[in-house]
Coordinates of C-alpha atoms and ligand atoms in Angstrom, one line a residue:
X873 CA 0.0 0.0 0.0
X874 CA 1.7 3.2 -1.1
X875 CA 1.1 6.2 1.8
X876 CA -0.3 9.3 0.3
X877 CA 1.5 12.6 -0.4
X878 CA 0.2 16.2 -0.4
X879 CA 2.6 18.7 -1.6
X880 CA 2.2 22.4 -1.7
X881 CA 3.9 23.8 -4.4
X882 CA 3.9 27.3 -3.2
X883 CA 5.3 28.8 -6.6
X884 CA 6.6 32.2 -6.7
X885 CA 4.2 33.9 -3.7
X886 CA 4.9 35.1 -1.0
X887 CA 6.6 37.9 1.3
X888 CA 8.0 37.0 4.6
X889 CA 5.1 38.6 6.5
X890 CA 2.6 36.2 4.2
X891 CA 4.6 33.1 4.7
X892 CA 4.5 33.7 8.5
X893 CA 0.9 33.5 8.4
X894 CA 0.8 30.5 6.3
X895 CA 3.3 28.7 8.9
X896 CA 1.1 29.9 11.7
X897 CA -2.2 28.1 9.4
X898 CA -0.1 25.3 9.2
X899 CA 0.9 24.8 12.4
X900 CA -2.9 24.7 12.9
X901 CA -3.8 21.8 11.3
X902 CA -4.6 18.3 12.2
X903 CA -2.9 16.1 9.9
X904 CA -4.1 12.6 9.5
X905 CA -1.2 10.4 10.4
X906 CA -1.8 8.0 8.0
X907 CA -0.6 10.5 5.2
X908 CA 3.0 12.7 4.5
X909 CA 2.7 16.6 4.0
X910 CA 5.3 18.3 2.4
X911 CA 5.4 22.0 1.2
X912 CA 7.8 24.1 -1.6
X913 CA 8.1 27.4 -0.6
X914 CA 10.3 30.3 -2.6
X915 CA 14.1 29.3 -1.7
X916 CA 14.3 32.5 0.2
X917 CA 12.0 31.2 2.5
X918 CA 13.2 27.7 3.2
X919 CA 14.8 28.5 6.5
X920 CA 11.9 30.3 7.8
X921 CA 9.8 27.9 6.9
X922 CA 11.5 25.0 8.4
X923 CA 12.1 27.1 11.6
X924 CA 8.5 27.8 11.6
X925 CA 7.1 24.5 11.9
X926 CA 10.0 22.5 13.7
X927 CA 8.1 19.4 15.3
X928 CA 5.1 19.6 12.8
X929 CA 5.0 16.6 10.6
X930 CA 5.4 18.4 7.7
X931 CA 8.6 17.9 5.3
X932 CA 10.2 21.3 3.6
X933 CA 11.3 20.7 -0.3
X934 CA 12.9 22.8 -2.5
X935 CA 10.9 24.2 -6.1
X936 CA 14.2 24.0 -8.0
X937 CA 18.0 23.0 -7.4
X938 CA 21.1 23.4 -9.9
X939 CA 22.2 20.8 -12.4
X940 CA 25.6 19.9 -10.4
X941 CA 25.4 19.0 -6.9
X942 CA 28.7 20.3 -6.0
X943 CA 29.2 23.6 -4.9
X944 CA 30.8 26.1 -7.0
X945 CA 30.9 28.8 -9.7
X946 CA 26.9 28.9 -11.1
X947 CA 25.7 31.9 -10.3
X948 CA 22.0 32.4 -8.9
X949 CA 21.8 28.7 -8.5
X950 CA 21.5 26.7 -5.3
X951 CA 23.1 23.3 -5.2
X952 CA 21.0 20.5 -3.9
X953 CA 23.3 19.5 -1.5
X954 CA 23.5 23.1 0.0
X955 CA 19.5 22.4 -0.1
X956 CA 20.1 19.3 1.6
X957 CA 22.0 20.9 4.4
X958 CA 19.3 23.9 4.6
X959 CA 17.2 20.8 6.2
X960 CA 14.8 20.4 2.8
X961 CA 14.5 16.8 1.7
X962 CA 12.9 17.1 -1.6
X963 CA 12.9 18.8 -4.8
X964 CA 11.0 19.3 -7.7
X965 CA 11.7 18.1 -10.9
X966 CA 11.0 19.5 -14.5
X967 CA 7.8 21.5 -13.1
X968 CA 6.1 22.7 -16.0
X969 CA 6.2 26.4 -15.8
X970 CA 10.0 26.2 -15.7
X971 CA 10.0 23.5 -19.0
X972 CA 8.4 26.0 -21.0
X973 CA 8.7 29.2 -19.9
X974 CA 12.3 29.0 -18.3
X975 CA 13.5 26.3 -21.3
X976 CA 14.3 23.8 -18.8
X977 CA 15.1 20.7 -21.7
X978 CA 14.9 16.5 -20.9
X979 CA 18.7 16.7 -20.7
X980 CA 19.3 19.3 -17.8
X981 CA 16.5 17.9 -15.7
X982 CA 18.0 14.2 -15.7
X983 CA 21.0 15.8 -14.4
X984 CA 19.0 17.7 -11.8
X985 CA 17.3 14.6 -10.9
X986 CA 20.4 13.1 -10.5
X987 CA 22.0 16.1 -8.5
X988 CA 18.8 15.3 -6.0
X989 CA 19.6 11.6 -5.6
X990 CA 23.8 12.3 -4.7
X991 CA 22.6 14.9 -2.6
X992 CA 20.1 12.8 -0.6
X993 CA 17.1 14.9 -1.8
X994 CA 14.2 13.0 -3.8
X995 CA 13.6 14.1 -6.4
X996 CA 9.4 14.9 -7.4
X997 CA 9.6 14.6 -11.0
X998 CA 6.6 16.5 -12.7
X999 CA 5.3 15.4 -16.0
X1000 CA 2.6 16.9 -18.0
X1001 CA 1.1 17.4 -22.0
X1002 CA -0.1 20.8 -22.8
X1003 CA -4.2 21.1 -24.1
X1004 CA -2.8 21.1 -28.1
X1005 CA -0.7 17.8 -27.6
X1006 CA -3.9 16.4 -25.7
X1007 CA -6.3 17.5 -28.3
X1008 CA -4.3 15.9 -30.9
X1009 CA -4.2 12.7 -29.1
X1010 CA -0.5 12.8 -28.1
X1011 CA -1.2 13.2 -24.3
X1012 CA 0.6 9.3 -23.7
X1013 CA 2.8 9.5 -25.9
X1014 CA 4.2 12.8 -24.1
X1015 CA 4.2 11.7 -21.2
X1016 CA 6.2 8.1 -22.0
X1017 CA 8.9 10.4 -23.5
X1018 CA 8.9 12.4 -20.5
X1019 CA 8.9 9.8 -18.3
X1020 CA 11.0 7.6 -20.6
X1021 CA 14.1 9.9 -21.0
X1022 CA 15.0 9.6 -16.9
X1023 CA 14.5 6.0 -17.4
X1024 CA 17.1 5.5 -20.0
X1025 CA 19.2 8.2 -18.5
X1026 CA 19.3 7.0 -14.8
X1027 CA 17.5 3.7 -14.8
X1028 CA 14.8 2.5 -13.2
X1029 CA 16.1 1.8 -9.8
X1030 CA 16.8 5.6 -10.0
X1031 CA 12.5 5.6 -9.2
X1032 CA 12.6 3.7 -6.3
X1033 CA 13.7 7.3 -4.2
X1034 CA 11.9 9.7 -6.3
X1035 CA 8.2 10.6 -6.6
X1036 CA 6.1 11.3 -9.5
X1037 CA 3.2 14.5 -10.5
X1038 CA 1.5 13.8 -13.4
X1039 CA 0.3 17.6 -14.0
X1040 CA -1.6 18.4 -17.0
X1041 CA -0.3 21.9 -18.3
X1042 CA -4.1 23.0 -19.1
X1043 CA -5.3 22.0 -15.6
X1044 CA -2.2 23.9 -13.3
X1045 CA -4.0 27.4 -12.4
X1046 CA -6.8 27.3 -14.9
X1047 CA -9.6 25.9 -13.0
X1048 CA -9.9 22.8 -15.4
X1049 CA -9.1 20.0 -13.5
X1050 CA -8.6 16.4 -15.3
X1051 CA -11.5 14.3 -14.4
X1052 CA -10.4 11.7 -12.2
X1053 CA -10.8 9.4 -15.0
X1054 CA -8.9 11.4 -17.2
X1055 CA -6.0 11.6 -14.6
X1056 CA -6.5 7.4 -13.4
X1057 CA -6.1 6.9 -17.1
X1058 CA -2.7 8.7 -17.2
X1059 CA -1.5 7.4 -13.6
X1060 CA -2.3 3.8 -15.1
X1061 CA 0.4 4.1 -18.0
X1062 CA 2.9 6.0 -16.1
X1063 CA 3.1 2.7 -13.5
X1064 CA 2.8 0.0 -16.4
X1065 CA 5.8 1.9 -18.2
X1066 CA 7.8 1.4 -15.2
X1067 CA 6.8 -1.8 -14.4
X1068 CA 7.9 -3.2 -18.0
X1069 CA 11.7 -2.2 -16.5
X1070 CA 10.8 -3.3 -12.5
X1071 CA 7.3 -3.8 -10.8
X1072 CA 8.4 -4.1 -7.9
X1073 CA 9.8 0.0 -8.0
X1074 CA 6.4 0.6 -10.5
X1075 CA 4.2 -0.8 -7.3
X1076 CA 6.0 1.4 -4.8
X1077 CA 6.6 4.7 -6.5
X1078 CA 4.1 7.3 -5.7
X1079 CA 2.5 8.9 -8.6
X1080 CA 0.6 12.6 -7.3
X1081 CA -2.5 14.2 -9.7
X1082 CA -1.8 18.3 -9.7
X1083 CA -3.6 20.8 -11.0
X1084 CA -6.2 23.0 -9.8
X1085 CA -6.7 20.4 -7.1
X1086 CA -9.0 21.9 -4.3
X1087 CA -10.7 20.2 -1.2
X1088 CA -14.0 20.4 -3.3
X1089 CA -12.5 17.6 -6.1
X1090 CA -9.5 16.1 -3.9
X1091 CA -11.6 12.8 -2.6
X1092 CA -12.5 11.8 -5.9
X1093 CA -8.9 12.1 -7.4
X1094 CA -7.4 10.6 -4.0
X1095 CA -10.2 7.7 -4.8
X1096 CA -8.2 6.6 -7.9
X1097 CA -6.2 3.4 -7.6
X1098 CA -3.1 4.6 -9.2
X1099 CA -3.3 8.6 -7.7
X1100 CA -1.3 8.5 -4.5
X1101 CA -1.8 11.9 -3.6
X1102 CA -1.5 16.0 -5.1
X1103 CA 0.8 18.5 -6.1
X1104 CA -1.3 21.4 -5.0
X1105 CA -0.5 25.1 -6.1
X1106 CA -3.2 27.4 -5.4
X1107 CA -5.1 25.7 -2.8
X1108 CA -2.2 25.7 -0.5
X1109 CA -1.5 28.9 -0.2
X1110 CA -4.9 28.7 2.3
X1111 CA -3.8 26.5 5.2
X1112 CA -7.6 25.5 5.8
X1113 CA -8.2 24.8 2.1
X1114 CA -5.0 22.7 1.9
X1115 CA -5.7 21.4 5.6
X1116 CA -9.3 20.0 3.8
X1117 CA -7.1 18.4 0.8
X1118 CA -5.0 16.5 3.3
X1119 CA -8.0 14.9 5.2
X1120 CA -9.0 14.2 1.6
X1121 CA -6.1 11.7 1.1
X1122 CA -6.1 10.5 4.7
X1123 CA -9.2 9.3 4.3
Ligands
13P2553 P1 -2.7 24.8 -9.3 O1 -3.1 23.9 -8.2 O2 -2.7 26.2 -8.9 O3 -3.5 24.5 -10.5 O4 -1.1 24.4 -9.6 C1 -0.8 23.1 -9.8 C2 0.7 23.1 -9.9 O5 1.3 23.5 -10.8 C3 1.4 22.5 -8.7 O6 2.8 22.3 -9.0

């Protein structure tokens, strides 16, 4: 039985007065046990955040980390081992908004992924077609390349410390949310791609739905055999809201 995740991606908001309040929402909550909670605030706000809610059960990842996980001369880049050290202990992956509108390319986020994994962060790959690659029918077959290339890169193996977020460009911020049929469906061949290299890693991995994800929609997505939890942007920015989407997957 895989154990759900709900991630906050927390994008570029926030100003240190904001993400005090957030913190103090958070430290609000009750959590169900049975679930992890992670949250990706702006790198600026990493210490703070993990400060803020020491001996919550809530894990601190980072929205980005440099290509090398040595330190050295990149400037404006933060090495996921310095990440590591901040006290985060994940990191996204290939998050859309940074594939197309920062140019991020298969080849650079295989060796971020890997720059996770030597620093001791997992990685949260996110994976995702836009609506014109979905309305001509190429939604799979985006997503197996996408997936594919940090299989034949790293290996398979490399997915048995990394998590997954299938997150369909024309559902992140929009309002349109995949039905939860539309996502199961996607969720399904992710895990049977993998599994044709190792089941066992397939059967483990945890494969999160995100995309205008709100408490409102969260049970039926969480219901989904194959959706192991949500990459929520919007929704957790509100500590109740994203509170509600937790009990969703605890439940
Ligand atoms: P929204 O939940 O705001 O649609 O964003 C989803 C997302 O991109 C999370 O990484």
């Amino acid at each position: 039985m895989r154990r759900p995740l709900v991630a906050g991606n927390w994008k570029m908001h926030g100003t240190r007065a904001s993400v005090a309040e957030l913190i103090e929402g958070l430290r609000c909550l009750a959590l169900p046990g049975n679930i992890d909670v992670a949250v990706f605030p702006p790198c600026l706000f990493i210490p703070q955040v993990i400060d803020g809610l020491a001996g919550k059960s809530i894990t601190v990842g980072a929205q980005n980390c440099a290509m090398q996980s040595q330190l050295g001369a990149l400037t404006g880049e933060i090495a996921a081992s310095q990440l590591a050290d901040a006290g985060c202990s994940l990191v996204l992956v290939g998050h859309s908004e940074r594939r197309l509108m920062l140019g991020e390319h298969d080849d650079l986020l295989c060796r971020k992924f890997a720059a996770a994994q030597v620093s001791g962060l997992v990685p949260l790959l996110c994976v995702g077609e836009t609506l014109a690659q979905r309305d001509a029918g190429q939604a799979l077959s985006v997503i197996k390349q996408q997936v594919g290339i940090v299989v034949e890169r790293l290996g398979i193996d490399a997915f048995a410390r990394a998590v997954l977020a299938y997150e369909p460009v024309w559902a992140i911020g929009s309002g349109l949310t995949a039905s939860a049929q539309q996502a199961q469906d996607v969720h399904a061949a992710i895990r049977a791609q993998l599994a044709a290299e190792n089941a066992a890693v397939a059967g483990t991995v945890r494969i999160l739905y995100g995309g205008s994800v709100k408490a409102a929609n969260a049970a039926e997505l969480f219901g989904m055999p194959d959706i192991d939890g949500g990459l929520i942007g919007g929704a957790s920015l509100n500590a109740d809201e994203f509170g509600a989407i937790c009990r969703a997957a605890g439940s």
